mmCIF file of C-alpha atoms and ligand atoms in Angstrom:
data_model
loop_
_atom_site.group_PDB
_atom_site.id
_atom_site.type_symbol
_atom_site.label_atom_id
_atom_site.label_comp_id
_atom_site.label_asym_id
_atom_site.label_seq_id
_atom_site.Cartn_x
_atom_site.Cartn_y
_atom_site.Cartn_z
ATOM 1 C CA UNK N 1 -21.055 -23.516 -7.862
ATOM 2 C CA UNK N 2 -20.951 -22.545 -4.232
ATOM 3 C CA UNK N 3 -19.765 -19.147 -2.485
ATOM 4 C CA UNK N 4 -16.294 -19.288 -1.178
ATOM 5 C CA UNK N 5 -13.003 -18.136 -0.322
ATOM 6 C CA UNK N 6 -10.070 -18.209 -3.451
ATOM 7 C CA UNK N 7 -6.716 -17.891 -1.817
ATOM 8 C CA UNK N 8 -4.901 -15.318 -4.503
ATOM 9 C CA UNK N 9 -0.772 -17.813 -3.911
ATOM 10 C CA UNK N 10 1.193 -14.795 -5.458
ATOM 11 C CA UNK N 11 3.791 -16.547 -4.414
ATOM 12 C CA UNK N 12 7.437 -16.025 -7.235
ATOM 13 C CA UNK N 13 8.246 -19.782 -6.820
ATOM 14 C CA UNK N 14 6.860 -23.175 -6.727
ATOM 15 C CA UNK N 15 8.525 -24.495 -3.801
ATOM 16 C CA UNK N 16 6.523 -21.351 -1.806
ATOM 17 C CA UNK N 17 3.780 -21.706 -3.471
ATOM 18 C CA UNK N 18 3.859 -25.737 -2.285
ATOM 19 C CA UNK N 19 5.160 -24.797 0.887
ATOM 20 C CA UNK N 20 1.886 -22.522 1.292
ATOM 21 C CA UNK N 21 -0.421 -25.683 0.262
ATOM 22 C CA UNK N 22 1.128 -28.371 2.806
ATOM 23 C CA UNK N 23 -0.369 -26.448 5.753
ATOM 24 C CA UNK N 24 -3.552 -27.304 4.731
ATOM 25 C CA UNK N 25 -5.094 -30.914 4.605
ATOM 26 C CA UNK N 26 -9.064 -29.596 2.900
ATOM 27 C CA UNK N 27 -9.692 -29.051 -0.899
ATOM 28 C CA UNK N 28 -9.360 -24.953 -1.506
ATOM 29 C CA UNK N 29 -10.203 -22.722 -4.067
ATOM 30 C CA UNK N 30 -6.976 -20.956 -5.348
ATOM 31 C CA UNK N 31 -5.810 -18.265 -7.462
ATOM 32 C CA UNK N 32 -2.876 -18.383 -9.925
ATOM 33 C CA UNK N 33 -1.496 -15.276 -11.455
ATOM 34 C CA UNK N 34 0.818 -14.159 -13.821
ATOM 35 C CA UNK N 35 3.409 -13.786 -11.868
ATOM 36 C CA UNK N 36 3.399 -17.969 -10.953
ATOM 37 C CA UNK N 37 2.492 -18.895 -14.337
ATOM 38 C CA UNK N 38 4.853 -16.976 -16.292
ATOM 39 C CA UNK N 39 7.841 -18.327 -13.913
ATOM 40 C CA UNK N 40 6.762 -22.062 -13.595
ATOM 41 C CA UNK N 41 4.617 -22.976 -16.317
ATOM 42 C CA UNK N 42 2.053 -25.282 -16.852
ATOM 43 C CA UNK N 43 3.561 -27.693 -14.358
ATOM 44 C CA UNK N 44 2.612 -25.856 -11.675
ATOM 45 C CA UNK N 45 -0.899 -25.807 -12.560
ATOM 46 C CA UNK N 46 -0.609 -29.645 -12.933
ATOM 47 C CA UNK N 47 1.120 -30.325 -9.015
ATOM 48 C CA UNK N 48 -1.634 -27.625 -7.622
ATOM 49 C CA UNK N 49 -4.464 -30.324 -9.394
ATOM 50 C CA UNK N 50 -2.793 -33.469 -8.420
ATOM 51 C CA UNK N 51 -3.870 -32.178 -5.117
ATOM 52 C CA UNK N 52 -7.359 -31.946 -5.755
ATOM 53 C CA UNK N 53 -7.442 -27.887 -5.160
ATOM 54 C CA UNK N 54 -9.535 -26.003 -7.508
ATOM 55 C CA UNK N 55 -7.790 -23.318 -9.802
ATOM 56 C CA UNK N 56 -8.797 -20.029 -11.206
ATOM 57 C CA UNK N 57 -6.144 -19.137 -13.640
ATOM 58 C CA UNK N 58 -5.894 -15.431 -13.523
ATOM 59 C CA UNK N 59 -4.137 -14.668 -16.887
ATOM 60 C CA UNK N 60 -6.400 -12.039 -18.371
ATOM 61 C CA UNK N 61 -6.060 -12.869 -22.039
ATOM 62 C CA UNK N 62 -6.811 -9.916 -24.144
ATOM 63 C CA UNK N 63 -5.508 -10.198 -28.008
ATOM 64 C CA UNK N 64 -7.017 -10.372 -31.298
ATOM 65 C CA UNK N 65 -9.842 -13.161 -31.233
ATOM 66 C CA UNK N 66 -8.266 -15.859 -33.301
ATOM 67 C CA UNK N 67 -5.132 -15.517 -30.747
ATOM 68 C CA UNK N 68 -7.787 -15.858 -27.554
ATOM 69 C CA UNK N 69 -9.749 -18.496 -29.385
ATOM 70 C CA UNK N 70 -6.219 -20.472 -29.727
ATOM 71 C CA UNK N 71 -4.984 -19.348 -26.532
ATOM 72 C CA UNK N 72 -8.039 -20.653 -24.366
ATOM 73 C CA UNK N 73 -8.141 -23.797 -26.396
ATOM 74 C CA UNK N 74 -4.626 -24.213 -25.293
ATOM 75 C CA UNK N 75 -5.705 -23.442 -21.528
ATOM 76 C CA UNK N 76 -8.617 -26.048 -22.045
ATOM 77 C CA UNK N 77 -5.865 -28.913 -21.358
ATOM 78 C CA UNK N 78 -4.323 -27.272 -18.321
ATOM 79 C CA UNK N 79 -8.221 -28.624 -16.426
ATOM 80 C CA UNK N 80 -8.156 -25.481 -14.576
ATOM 81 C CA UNK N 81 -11.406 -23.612 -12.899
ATOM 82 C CA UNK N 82 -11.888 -20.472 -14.157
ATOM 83 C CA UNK N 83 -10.191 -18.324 -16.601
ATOM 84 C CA UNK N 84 -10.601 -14.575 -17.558
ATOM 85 C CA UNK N 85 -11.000 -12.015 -20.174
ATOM 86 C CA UNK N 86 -10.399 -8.291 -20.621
ATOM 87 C CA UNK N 87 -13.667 -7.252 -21.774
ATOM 88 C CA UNK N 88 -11.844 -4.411 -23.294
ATOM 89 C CA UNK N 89 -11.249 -7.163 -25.890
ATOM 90 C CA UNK N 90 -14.433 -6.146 -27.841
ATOM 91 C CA UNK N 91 -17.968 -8.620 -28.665
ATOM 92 C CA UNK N 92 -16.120 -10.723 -31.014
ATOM 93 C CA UNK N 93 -12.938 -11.652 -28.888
ATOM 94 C CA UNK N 94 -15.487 -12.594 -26.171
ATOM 95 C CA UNK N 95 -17.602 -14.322 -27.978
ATOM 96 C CA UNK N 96 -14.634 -16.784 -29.822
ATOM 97 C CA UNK N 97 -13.239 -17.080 -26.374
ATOM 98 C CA UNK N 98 -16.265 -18.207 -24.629
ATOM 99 C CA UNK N 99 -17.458 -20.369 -27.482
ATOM 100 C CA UNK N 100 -13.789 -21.913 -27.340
ATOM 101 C CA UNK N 101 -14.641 -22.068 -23.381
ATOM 102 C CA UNK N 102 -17.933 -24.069 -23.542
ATOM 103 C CA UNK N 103 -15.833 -26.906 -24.903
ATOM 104 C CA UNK N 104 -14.893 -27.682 -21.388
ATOM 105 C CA UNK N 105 -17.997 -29.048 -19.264
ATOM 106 C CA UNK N 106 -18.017 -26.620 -15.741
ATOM 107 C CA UNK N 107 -14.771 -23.970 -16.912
ATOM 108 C CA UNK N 108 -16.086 -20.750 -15.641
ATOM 109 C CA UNK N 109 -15.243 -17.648 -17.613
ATOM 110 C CA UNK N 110 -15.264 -14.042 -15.966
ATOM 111 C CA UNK N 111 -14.663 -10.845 -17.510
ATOM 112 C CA UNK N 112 -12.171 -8.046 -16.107
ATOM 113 C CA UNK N 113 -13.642 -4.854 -16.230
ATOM 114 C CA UNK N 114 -12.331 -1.956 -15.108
ATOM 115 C CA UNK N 115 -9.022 -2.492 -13.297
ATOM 116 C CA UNK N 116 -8.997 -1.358 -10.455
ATOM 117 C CA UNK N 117 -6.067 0.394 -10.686
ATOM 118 C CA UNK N 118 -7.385 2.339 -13.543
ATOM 119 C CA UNK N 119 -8.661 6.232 -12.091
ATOM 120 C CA UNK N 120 -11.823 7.902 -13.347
ATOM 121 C CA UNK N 121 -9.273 10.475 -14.826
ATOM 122 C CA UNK N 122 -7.325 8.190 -16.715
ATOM 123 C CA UNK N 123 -10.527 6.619 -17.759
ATOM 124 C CA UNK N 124 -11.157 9.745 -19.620
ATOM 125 C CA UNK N 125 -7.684 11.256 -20.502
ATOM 126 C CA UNK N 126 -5.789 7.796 -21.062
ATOM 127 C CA UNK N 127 -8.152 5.375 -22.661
ATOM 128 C CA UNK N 128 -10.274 8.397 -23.859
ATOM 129 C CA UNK N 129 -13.758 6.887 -22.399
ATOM 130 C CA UNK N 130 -16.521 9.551 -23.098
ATOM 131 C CA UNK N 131 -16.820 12.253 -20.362
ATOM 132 C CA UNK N 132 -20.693 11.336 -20.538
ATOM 133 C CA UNK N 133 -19.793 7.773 -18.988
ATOM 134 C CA UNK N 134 -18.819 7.911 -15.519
ATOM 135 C CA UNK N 135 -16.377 4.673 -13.951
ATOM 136 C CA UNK N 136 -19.916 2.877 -12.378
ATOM 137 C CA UNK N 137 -21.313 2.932 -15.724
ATOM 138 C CA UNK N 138 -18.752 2.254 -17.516
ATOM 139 C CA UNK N 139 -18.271 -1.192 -15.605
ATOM 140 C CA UNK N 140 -22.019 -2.020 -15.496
ATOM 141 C CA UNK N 141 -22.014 -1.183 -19.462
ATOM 142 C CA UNK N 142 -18.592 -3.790 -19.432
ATOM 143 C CA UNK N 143 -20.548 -6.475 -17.043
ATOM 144 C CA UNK N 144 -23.637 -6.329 -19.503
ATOM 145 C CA UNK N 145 -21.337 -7.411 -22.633
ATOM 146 C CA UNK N 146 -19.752 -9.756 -20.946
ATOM 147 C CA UNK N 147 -22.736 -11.187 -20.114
ATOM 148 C CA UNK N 148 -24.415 -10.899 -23.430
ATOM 149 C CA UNK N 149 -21.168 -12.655 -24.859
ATOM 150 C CA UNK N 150 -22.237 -15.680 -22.874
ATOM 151 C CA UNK N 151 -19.377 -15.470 -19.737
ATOM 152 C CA UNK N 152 -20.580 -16.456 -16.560
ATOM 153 C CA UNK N 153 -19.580 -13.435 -14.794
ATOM 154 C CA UNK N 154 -17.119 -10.475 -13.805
ATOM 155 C CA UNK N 155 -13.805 -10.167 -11.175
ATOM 156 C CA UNK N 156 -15.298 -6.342 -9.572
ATOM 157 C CA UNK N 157 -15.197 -3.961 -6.384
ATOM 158 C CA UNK N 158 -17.516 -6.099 -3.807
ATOM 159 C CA UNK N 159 -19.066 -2.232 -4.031
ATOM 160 C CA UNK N 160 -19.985 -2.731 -7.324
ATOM 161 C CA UNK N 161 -21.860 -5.958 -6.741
ATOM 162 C CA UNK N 162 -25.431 -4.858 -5.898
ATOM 163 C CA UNK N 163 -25.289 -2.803 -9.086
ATOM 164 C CA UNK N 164 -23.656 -5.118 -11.631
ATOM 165 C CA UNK N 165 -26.418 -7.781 -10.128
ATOM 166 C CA UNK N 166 -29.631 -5.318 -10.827
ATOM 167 C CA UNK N 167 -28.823 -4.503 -13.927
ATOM 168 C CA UNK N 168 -26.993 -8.117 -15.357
ATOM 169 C CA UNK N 169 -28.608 -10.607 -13.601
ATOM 170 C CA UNK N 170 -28.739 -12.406 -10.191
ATOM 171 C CA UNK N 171 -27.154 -15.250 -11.385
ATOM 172 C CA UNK N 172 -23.996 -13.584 -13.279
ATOM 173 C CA UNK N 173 -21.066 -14.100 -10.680
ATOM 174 C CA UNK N 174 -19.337 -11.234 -9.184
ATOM 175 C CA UNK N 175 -16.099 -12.703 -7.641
ATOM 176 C CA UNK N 176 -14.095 -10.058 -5.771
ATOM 177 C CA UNK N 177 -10.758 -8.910 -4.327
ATOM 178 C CA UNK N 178 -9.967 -6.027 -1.898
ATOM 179 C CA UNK N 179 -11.049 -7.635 1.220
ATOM 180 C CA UNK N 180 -9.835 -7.238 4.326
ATOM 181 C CA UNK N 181 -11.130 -8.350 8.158
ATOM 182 C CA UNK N 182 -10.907 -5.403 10.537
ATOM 183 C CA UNK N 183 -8.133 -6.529 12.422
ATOM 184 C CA UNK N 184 -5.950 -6.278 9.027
ATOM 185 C CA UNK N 185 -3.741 -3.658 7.250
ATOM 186 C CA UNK N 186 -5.078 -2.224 3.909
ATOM 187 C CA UNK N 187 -1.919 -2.580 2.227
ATOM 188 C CA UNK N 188 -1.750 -0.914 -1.205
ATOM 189 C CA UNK N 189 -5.856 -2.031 -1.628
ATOM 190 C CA UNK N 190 -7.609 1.012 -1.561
ATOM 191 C CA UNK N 191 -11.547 0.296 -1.382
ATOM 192 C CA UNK N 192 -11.853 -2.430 0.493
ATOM 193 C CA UNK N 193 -14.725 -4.219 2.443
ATOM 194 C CA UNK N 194 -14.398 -6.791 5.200
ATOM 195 C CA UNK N 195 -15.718 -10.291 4.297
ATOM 196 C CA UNK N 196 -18.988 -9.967 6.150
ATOM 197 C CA UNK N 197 -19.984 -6.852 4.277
ATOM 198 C CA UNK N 198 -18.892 -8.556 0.698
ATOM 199 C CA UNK N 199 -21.339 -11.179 1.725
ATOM 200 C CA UNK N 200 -24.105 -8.933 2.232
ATOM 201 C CA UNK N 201 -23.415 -6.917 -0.924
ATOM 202 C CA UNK N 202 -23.580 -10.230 -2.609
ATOM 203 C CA UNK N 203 -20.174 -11.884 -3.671
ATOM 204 C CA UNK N 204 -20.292 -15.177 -4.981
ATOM 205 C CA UNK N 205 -16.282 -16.017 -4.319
ATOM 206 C CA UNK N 206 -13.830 -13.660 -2.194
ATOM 207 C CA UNK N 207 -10.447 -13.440 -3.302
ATOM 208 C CA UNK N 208 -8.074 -12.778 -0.465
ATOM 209 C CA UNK N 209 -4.343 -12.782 -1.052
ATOM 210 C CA UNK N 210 -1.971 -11.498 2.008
ATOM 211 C CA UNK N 211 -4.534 -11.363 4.941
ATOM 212 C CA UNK N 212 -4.002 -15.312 4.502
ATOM 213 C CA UNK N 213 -0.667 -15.853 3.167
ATOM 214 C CA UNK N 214 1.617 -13.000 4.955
ATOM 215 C CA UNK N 215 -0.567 -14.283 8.109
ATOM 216 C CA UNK N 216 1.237 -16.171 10.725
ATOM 217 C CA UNK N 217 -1.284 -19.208 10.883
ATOM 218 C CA UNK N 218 -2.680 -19.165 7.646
ATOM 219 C CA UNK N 219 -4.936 -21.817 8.092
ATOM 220 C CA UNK N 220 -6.875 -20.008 11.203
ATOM 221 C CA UNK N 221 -7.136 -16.441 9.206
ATOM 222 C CA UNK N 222 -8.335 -18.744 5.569
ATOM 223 C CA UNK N 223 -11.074 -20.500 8.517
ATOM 224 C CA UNK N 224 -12.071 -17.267 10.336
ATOM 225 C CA UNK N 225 -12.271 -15.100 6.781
ATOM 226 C CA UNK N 226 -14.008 -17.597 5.131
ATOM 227 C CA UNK N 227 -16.766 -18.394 8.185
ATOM 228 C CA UNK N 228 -16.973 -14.631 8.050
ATOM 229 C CA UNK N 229 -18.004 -14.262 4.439
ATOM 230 C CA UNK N 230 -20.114 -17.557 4.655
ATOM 231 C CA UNK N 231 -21.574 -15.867 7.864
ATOM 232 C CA UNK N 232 -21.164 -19.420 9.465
HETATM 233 O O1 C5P F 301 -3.215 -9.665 -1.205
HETATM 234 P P1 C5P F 301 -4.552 -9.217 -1.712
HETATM 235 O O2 C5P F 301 -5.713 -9.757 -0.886
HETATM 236 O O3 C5P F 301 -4.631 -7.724 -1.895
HETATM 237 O O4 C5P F 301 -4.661 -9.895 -3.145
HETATM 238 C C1 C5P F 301 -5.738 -9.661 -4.023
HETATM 239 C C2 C5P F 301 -5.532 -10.417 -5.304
HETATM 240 O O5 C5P F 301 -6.570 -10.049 -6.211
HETATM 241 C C3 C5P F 301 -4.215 -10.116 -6.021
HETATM 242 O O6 C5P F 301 -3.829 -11.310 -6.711
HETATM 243 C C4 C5P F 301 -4.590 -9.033 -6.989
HETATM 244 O O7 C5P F 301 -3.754 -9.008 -8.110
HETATM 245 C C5 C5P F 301 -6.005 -9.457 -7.374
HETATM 246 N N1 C5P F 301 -6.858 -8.383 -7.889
HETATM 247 C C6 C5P F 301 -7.147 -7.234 -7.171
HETATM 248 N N2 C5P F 301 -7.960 -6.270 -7.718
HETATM 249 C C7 C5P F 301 -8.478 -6.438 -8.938
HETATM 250 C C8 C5P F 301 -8.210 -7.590 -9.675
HETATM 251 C C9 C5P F 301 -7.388 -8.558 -9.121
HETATM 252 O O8 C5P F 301 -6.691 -7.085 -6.050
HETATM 253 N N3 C5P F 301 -9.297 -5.524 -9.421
#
């Protein structure tokens, strides 16, 4: 699959969410989250295919593996993208999931690793994570599973890229959020790298949510962010 730009459309209704989509007349690459899904359903899904976008369903299914095995077999019908995991999960919920997955030809399947709201400290005093393991490790040690599970990559920092790449694989996809061009507010994002510099650390798909839809012409930031990160 090729590099690119997925528009994050955490948008609370359809009828913004479709309002969003008639401003542009190309095939994108968009992002569905919880938020969406929970409030419109399955239908929503279905109007965003009818018009030929591509979807990465951002639901982060983490249950017991017979649940996630049903669960994704249930997402299977929905024709969507990509879907994702909480690696937390464990080996065996992975390994149902992706082997529930693989029944759809071309679904991509990424792993969440760390979240990045989730501090070094509460890595340690919340989810009680070993002292000896520091975050960096942690997610490279999350990445690996994931990939030995079969999943075809990770969502991650664009900073953690070059490592996650070295020590998994060339060819295991990071896809990342917290980008931002200079010219734009951080807003709560804390670490985050301008599309040109998540190109160069090696991002196979951006995910960029307000710098596109709070933007005024959305369809000249989507072009100029994603020429950026292409380095067209
Ligand atoms: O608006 P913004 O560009 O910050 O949106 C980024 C999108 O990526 C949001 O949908 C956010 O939930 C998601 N995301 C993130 N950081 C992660 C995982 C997902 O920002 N670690």
């Amino acid at each position: 699959m090729n590099k690119g730009t997925i528009i994050a459309l955490d948008f609370d209704s359809r009828d913004k969410t479709l309002e969003f989509l008639d401003k542009f007349d190309e095939q994108l690459f968009v992002k569905i989250g919880m938020e969406l899904f929970y409030r419109e359903g399955p239908e929503i899904i279905r109007e965003i295919k009818s018009r030929k976008h591509k979807i990465f369903l951002d639901l982060k299914l983490h249950d017991i593996p017979n649940t996630v095995k049903k669960a994704t077999l249930s997402l299977l019908n929905l024709d969507v993208d990509i879907i994702n995991y909480h690696v937390a999960g464990g080996r065996e919920m992975l390994s149902v999931a992706q082997s529930s997955a693989s029944e759809k030809e071309g679904l991509l399947t990424l792993g969440v690793t760390m979240l990045t709201s989730t501090s070094e400290e509460s890595m340690h005093e919340d989810i009680l994570i070993d002292e000896d393991y520091s975050l960096k490790e942690t997610v490279i040690s999350y990445a690996k599973l994931a990939k030995e599970c079969g999943l075809s990559g990770v969502v991650c920092s664009a900073l953690e890229v070059p490592s996650i790449k070295k020590s998994v694989g060339e060819d295991f996809l990071c896809v990342t959020p917290g980008i931002r061009p200079l010219t734009y507010a951080k807003d709560d994002q804390k670490r985050v790298v301008t599309p040109e510099k998540a190109r160069e650390l090696g991002s196979d798909f951006i995910v960029v949510g307000r710098p596109i839809t709070h933007s005024e012409d959305p369809l000249k930031a989507y072009n100029e962010i994603n020429r950026e990160f292409l380095g067209e």
